[in-house]
Short mmCIF file of C-alpha atoms in Angstrom, two decimals:
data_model
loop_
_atom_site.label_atom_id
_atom_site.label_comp_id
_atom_site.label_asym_id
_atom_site.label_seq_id
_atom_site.Cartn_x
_atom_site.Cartn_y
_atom_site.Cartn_z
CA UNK A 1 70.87 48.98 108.12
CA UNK A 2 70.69 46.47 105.27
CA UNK A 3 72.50 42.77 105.70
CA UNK A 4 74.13 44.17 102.22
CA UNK A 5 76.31 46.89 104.63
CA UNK A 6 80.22 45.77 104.57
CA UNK A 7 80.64 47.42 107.65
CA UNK A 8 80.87 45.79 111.23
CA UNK A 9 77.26 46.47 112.60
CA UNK A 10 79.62 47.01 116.44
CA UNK A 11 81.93 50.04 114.43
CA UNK A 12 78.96 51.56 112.45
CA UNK A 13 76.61 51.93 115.36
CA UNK A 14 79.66 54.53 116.64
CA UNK A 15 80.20 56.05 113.17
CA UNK A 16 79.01 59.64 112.51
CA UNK A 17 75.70 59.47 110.55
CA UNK A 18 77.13 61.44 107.59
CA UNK A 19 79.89 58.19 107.29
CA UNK A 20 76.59 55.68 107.65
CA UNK A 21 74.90 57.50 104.95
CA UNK A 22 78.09 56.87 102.96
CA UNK A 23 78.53 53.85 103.52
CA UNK A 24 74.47 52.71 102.61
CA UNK A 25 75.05 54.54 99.88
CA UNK A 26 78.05 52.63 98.10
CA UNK A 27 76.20 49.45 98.83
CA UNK A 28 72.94 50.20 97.02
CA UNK A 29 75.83 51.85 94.11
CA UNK A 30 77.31 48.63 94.36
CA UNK A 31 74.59 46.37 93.84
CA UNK A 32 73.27 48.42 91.15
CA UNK A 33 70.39 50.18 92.06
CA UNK A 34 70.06 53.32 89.97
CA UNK A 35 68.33 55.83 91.77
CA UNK A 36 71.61 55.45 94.51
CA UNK A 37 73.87 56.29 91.39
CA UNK A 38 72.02 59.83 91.15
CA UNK A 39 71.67 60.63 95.09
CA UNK A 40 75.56 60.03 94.47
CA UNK A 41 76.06 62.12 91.80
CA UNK A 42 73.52 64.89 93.35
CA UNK A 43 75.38 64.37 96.77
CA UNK A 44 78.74 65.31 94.92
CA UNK A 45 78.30 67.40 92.21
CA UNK A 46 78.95 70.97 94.14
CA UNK A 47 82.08 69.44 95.84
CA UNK A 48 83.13 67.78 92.90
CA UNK A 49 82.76 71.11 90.50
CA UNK A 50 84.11 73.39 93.41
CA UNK A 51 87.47 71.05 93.44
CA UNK A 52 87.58 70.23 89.45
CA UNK A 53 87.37 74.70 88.93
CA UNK A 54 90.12 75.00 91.90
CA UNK A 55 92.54 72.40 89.93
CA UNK A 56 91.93 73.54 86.92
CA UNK A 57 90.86 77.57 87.05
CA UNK A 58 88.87 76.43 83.99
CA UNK A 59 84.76 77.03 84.03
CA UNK A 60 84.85 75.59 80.47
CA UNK A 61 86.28 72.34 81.33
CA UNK A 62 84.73 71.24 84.67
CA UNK A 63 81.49 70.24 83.42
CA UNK A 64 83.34 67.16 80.96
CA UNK A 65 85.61 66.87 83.90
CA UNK A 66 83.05 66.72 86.18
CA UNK A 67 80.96 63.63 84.04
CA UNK A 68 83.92 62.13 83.72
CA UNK A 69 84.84 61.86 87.34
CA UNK A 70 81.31 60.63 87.89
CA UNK A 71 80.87 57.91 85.33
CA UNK A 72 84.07 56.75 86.44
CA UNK A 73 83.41 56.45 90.09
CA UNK A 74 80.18 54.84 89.71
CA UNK A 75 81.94 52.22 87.26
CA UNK A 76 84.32 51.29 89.81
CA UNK A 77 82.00 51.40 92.77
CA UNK A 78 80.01 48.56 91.29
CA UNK A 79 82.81 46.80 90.40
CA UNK A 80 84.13 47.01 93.63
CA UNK A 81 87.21 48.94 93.65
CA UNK A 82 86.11 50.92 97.21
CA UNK A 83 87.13 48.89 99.61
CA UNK A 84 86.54 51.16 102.46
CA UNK A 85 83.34 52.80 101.47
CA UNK A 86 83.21 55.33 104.27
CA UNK A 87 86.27 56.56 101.68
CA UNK A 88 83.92 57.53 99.10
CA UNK A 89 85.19 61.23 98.96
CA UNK A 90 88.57 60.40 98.69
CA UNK A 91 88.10 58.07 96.35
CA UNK A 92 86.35 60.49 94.11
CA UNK A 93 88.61 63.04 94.95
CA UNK A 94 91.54 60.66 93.84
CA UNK A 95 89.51 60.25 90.38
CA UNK A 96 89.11 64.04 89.80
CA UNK A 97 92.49 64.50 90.40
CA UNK A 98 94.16 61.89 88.45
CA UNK A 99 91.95 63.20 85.39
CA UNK A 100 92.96 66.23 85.17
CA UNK A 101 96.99 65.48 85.80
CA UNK A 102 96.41 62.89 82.21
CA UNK A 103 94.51 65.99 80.93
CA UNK A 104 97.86 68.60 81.77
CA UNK A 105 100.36 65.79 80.30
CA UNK A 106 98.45 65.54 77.25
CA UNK A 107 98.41 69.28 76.69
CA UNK A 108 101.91 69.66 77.29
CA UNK A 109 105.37 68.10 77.38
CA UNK A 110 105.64 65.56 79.97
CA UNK A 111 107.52 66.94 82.78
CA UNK A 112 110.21 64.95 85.08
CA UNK A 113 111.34 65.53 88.43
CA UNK A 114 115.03 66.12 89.02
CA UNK A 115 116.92 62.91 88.15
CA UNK A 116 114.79 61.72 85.64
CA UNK A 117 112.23 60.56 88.36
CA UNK A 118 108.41 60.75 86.97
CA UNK A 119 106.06 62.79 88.83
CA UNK A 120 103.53 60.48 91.44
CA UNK A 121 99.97 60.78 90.83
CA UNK A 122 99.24 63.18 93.81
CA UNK A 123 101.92 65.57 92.76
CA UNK A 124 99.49 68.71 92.01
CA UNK A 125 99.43 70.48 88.61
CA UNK A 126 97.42 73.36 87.27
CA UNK A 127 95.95 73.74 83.24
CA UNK A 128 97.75 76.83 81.92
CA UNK A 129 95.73 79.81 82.24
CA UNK A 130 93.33 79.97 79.19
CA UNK A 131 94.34 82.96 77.23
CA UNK A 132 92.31 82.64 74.37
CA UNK A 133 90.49 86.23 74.26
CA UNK A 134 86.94 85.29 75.79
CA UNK A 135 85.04 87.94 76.24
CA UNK A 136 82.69 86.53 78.16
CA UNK A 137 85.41 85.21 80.55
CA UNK A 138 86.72 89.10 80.63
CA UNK A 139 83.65 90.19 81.60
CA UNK A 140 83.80 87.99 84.29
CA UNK A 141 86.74 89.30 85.71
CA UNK A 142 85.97 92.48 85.52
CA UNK A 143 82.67 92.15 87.12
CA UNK A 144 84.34 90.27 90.28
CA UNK A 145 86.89 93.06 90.18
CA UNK A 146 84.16 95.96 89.76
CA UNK A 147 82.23 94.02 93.19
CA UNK A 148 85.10 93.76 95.07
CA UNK A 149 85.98 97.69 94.53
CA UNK A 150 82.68 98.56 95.71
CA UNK A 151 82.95 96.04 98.93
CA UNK A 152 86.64 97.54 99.33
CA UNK A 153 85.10 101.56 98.78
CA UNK A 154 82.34 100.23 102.20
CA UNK A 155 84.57 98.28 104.46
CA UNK A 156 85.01 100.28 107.98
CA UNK A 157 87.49 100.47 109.31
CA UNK A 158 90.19 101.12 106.84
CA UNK A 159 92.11 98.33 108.48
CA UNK A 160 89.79 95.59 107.40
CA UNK A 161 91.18 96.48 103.86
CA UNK A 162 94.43 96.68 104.81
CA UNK A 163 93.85 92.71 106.14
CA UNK A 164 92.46 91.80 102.96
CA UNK A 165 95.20 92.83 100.32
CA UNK A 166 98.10 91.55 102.95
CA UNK A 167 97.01 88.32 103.37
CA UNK A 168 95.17 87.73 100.09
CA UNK A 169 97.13 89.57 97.25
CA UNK A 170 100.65 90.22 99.25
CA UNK A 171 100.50 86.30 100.86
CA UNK A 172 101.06 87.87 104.16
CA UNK A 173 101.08 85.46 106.57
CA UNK A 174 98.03 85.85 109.03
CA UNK A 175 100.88 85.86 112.04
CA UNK A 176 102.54 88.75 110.99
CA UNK A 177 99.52 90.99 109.90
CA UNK A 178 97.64 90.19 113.58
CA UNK A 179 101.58 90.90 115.21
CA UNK A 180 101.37 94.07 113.10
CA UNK A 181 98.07 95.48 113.30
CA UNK A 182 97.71 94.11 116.95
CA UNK A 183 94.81 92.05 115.96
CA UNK A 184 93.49 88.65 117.62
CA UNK A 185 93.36 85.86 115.75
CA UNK A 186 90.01 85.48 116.22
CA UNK A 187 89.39 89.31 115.11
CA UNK A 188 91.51 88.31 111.98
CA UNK A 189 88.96 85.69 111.24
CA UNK A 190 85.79 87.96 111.69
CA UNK A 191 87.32 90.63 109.35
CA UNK A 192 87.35 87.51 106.54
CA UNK A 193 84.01 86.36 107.64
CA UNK A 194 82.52 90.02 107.27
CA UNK A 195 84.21 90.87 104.27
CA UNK A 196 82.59 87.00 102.71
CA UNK A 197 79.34 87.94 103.51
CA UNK A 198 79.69 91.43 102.71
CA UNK A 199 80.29 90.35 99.39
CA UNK A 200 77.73 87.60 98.84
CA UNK A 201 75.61 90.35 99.72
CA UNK A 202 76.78 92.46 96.65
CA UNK A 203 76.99 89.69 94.17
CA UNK A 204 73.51 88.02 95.07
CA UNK A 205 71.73 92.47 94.97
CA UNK A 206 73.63 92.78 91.67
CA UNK A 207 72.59 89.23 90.46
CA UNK A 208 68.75 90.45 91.37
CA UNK A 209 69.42 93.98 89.37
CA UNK A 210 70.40 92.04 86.68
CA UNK A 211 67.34 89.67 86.23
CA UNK A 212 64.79 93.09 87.03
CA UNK B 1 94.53 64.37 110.36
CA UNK B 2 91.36 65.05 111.92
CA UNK B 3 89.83 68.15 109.51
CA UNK B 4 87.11 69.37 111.74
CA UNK B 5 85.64 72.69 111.52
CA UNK B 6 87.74 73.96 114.79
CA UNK B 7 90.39 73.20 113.15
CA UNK B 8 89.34 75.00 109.57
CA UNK B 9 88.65 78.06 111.30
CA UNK B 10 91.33 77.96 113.61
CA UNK B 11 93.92 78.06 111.16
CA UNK B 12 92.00 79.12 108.04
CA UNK B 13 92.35 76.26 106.10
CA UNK B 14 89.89 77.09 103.24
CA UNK B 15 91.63 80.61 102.99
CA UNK B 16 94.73 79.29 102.56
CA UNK B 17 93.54 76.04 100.45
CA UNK B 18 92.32 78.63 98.04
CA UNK B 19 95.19 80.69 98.03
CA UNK B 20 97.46 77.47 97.41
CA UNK B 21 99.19 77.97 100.03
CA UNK B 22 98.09 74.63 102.16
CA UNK B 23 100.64 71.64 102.35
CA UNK B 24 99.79 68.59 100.07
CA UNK B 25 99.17 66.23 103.34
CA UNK B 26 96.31 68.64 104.48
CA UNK B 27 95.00 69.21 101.47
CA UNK B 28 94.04 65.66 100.83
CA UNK B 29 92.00 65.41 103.80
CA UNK B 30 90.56 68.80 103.13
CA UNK B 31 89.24 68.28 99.78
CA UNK B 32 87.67 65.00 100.84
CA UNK B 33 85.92 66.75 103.80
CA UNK B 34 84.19 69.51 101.80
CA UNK B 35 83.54 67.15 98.69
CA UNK B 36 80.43 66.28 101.30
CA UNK B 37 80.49 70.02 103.24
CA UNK B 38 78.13 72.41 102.30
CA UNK B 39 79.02 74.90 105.11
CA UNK B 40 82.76 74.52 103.66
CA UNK B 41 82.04 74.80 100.14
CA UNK B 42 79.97 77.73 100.73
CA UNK B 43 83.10 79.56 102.65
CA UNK B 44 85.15 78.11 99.79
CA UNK B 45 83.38 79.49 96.72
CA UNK B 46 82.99 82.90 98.67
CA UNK B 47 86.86 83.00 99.52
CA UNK B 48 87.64 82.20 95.91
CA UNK B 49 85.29 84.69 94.73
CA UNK B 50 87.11 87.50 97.47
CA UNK B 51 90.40 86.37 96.50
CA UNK B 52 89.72 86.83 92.87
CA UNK B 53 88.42 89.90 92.76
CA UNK B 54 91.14 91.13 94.88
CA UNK B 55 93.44 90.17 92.76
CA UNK B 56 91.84 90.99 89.97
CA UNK B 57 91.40 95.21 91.33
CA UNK B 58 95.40 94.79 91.87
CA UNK B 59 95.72 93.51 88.50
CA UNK B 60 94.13 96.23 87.02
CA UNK B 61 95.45 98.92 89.09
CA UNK B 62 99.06 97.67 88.01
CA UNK B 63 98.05 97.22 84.30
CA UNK B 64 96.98 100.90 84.20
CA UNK B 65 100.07 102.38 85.44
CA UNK B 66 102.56 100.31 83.57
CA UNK B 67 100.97 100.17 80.29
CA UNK B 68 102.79 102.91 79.06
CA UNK B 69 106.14 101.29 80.59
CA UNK B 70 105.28 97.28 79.04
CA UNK B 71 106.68 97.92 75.90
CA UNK B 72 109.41 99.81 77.43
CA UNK B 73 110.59 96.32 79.84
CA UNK B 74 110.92 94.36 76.87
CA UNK B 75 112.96 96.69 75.52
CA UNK B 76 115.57 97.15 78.30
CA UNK B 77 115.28 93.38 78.54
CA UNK B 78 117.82 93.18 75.82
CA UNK B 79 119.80 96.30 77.15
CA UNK B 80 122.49 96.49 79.54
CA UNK B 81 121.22 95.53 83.61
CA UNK B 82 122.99 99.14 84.32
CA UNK B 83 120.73 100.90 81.67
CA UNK B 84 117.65 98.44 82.81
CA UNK B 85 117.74 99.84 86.52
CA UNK B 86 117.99 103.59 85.88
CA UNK B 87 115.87 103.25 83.35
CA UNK B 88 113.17 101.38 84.75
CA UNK B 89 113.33 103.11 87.91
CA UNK B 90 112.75 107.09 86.35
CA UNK B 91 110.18 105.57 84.08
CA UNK B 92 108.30 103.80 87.19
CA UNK B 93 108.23 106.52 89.35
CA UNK B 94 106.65 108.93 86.38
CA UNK B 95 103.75 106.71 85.91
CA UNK B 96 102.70 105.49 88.82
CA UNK B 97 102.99 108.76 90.92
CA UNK B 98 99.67 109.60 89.83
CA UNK B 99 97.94 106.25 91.06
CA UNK B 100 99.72 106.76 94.66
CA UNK B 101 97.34 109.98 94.62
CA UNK B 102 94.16 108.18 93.62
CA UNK B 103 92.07 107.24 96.56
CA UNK B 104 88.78 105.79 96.96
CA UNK B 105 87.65 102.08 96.01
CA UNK B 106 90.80 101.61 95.14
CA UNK B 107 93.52 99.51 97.09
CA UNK B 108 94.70 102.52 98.03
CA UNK B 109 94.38 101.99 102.05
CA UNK B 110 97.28 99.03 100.93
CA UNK B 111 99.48 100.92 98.27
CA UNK B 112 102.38 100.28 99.98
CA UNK B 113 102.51 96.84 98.87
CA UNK B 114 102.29 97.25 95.38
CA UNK B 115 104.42 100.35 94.67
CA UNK B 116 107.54 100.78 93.01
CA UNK B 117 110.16 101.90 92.34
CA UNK B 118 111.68 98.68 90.64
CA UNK B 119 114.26 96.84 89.52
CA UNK B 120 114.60 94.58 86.48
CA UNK B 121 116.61 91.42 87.23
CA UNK B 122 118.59 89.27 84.43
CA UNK B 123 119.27 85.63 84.44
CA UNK B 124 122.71 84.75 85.58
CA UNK B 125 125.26 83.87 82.86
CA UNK B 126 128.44 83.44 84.73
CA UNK B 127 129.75 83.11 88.16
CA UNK B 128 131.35 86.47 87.75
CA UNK B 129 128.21 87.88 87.52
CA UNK B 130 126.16 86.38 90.41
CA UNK B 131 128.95 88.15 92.71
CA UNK B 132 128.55 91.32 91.21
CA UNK B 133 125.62 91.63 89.30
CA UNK B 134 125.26 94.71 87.39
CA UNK B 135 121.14 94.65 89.04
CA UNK B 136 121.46 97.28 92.03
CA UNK B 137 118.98 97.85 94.19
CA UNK B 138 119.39 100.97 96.85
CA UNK B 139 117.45 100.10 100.30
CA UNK B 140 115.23 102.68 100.83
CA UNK B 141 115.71 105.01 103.76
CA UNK B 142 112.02 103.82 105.15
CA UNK B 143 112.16 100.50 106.65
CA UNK B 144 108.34 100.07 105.67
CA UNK B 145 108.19 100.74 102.16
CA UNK B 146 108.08 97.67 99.56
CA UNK B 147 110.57 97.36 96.57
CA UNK B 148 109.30 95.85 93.24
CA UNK B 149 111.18 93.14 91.50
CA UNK B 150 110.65 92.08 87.63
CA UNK B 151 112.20 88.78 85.33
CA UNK B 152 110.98 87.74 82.37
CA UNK B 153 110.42 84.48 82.62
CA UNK B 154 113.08 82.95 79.88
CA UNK B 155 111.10 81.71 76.55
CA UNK B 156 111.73 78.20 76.82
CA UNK B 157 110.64 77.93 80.70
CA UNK B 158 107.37 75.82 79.80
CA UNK B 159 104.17 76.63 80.53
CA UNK B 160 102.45 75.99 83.47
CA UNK B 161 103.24 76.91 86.46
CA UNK B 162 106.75 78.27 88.96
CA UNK B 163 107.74 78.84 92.44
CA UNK B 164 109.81 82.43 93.11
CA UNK B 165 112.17 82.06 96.07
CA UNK B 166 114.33 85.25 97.42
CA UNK B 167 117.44 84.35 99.15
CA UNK B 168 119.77 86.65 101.22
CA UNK B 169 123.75 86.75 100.97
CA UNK B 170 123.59 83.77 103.52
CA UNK B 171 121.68 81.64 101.19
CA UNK B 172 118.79 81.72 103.16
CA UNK B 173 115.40 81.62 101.85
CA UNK B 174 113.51 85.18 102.96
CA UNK B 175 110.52 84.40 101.15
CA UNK B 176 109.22 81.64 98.84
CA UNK B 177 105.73 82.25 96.74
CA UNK B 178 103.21 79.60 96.02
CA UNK B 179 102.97 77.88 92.72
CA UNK B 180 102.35 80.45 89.96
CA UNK B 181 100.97 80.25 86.20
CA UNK B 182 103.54 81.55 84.08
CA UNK B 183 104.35 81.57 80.47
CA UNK B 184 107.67 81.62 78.91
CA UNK B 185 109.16 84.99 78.23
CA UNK B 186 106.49 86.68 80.07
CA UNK B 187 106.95 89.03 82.54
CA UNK B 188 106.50 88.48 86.67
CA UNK B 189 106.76 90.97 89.31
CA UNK B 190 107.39 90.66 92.83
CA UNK B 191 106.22 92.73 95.49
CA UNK B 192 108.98 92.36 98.42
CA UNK B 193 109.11 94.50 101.95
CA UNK B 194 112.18 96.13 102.57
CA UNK B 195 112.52 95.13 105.91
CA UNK B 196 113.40 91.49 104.33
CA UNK B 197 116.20 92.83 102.77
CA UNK B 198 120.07 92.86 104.14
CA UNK B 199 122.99 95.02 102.24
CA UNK B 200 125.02 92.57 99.85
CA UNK B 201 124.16 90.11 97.22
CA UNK B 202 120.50 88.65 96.91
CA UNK B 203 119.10 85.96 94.37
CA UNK B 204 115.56 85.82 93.41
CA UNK B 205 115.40 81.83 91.94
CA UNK B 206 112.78 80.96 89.32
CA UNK B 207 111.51 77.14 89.18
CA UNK B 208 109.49 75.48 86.79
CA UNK B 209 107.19 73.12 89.45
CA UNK B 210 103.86 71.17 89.87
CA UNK B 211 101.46 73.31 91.65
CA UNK B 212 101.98 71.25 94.76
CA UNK B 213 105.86 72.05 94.74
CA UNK B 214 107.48 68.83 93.00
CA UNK B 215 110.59 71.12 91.45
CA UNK B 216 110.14 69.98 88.01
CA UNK B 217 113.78 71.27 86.67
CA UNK B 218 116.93 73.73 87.54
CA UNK B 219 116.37 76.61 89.22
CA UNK B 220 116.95 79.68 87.05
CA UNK B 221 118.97 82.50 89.10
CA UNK B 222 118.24 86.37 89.02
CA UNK B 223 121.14 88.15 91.70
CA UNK B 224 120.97 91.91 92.42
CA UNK B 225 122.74 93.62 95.15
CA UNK B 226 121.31 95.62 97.92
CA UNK B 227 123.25 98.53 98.50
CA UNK B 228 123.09 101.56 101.69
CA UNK B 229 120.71 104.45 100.45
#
């Protein structure tokens, strides 16, 4: 523990060691030391770009997004704007978010709730789907598509698939498939968890044909 | 909100995060717990990948059969709701009997969810016309087949994103989607099971929303009745 830590020695001896590691790290972001600033921006980046491509369903634009959110939240670190450092991801998360809500209203009208009322900061909103003809983007698609037809052509037994499309291209809810397939919830979850690695397993051969 | 990994499993939290189906309090505290996860983000960018591709094979599976009926919809768009329904319905059935046949790494094991026959709705004009709408739909005589909806979503709806909500003749909402991408005057289909359906007057409403569900204008209206087979 440094004498730098913010935190009451009594409270951080309980705190998970993921939170302490949080919390050292803000302090040596804080007081400017810069090899802290890239453990943060290594610790983050994955979690960062997986939430910046769910927001935003754009590959293109989560790599700006993504420096964006990073400069920023080192900027304000130092300057102390976390006030609870053991907040870190939500503060970053917060950052990310509001970026790419001032990114939608730019590219678009502004919208208004009902009753003239402006939209708060958390309120969620999505980019427009790019439709610009990318072929590279297509490819994509059809790829994933083309993987997921083979892992659908394998999966035993026939119910497995049935679980699949219900609950993730009908919105079933997971209640009424186990009520109507007379599944467990915990078999429910195994058929997702098999049908996951199932397809890892087909992306990472076909990555490895790809490279041979 | 404790988000601990009982919890994510439990009630499949990443699924359903991915899937935007998880309310806005949950998914601040889920986003800030896998923002430092790797055994989360790794579930996460496999579900996104499985969910993708699986909607991707039904997009393609749809596209196939009613590319020869696209340019038809727009057409009947601007005809009659009487001539839209029998229409639609004859053409439907034509082109998509084949793809009922085709089996094998297909999502043929869950056809019943995405066949039609279906019905083309049009935006209420009057009051006249949400009680009886010339958009008919007959229930079908099996109570486990699926019906297929379409709207075109009116031009000046703006882009971004909408939420679809079916309501019965009570006014009560049967079914409400997550928030969807759409464009203005294009064309969205809904995949509904008959079971959810009750004889008399139904509305499908279309809102312009943030993703997260702030209702963002009016709702536009779509009625069609349900009649006996």
């Amino acid at each position: 523990m440094t004498d730098s830590r913010r935190a009451d020695p009594a409270q951080s001896a309980a705190a998970p060691d993921s939170q302490l590691e949080v919390i050292e790290l803000v302090s040596r972001v804080r007081s400017g030391d810069r090899a802290a600033e890239d453990m943060m921006v290594q610790r983050y980046s994955r979690g960062i770009r997986f939430l910046l491509l769910h927001l935003t369903n754009r590959s293109d634009k989560v790599d700006d997004f993504f420096q964006e959110t990073m400069r920023l939240g080192i900027e304000k670190v130092r300057a102390g704007e976390l006030r609870e450092p053991e907040k870190l991801p939500y503060f970053l998360r917060s950052i990310a978010r509001n970026l790419v809500i001032a990114e939608v209203r730019k590219s678009r009208r502004h919208p208004t709730a009902r009753g003239g009322e402006e939209l708060d900061d958390d309120a969620e909103v999505v980019l427009p789907p790019d439709s610009s003809p990318d072929p590279l983007r297509r490819a994509m698609g059809r790829q994933e598509a083309s993987l997921v037809r083979r892992l659908l052509a394998r999966l035993e037994p026939p119910r497995d698939r049935e679980v699949l499309v219900r609950f993730f291209v009908a919105e079933h809810s997971k209640e009424s498939i186990c009520a109507d397939l007379d599944l467990s919830s915990l078999h429910f979850n195994r058929v997702l968890y098999r049908a996951r690695k199932r397809l890892r397993k087909l992306v990472e051969s076909h990555l490895e044909g790809a490279l041979t | 909100m404790t988000m601990d990994h009982a919890k994510i499993e439990a009630e499949n939290v990443a699924e359903r995060y991915v899937m935007g189906s998880l309310p806005a309090d949950e998914v601040e505290h889920f986003e800030a717990h896998f923002l430092d996860c790797d055994e989360c983000l790794e579930r996460l960018e496999e579900t996104r990948l499985l969910v993708h591709g699986l909607r991707g094979v039904a997009a393609e599976e749809l596209q196939q059969t009613q590319a020869v009926g696209l340019g038809l919809l727009a057409w009947l768009a601007r005809r009659s709701r009487g001539l839209q329904s029998v229409v639609l319905m004859a053409v439907a059935l034509a082109v998509l009997a084949p793809w009922i046949l085709r089996s094998g790494g297909g999502l043929d094991a869950a056809a019943p969810y995405l066949v039609t026959p279906a019905l083309v709705l049009g935006q209420t004009r009057s009051a006249a016309e949400e009680v009886e709408p010339d958009a008919r739909l007959t229930l079908p005589d099996d109570a486990s087949a699926w019906v297929s909806l379409a709207l075109f979503a009116p031009p000046d709806v703006p882009d971004g994103s909408v939420r679809l909500r079916l309501l019965d003749a009570d006014g009560t909402t049967v079914w409400n989607s997550a928030p969807t991408p759409v464009r203005g005057g294009e064309r969205v289909q809904i995949q509904v099971p008959a079971a959810r359906l009750q004889l008399g007057l139904h509305v499908v409403e279309l809102v312009p929303a943030a993703a997260g569900g702030a209702e963002v204008s009016e709702a536009l209206r779509f009625p069609f009745l349900v009649e006996a087979p």
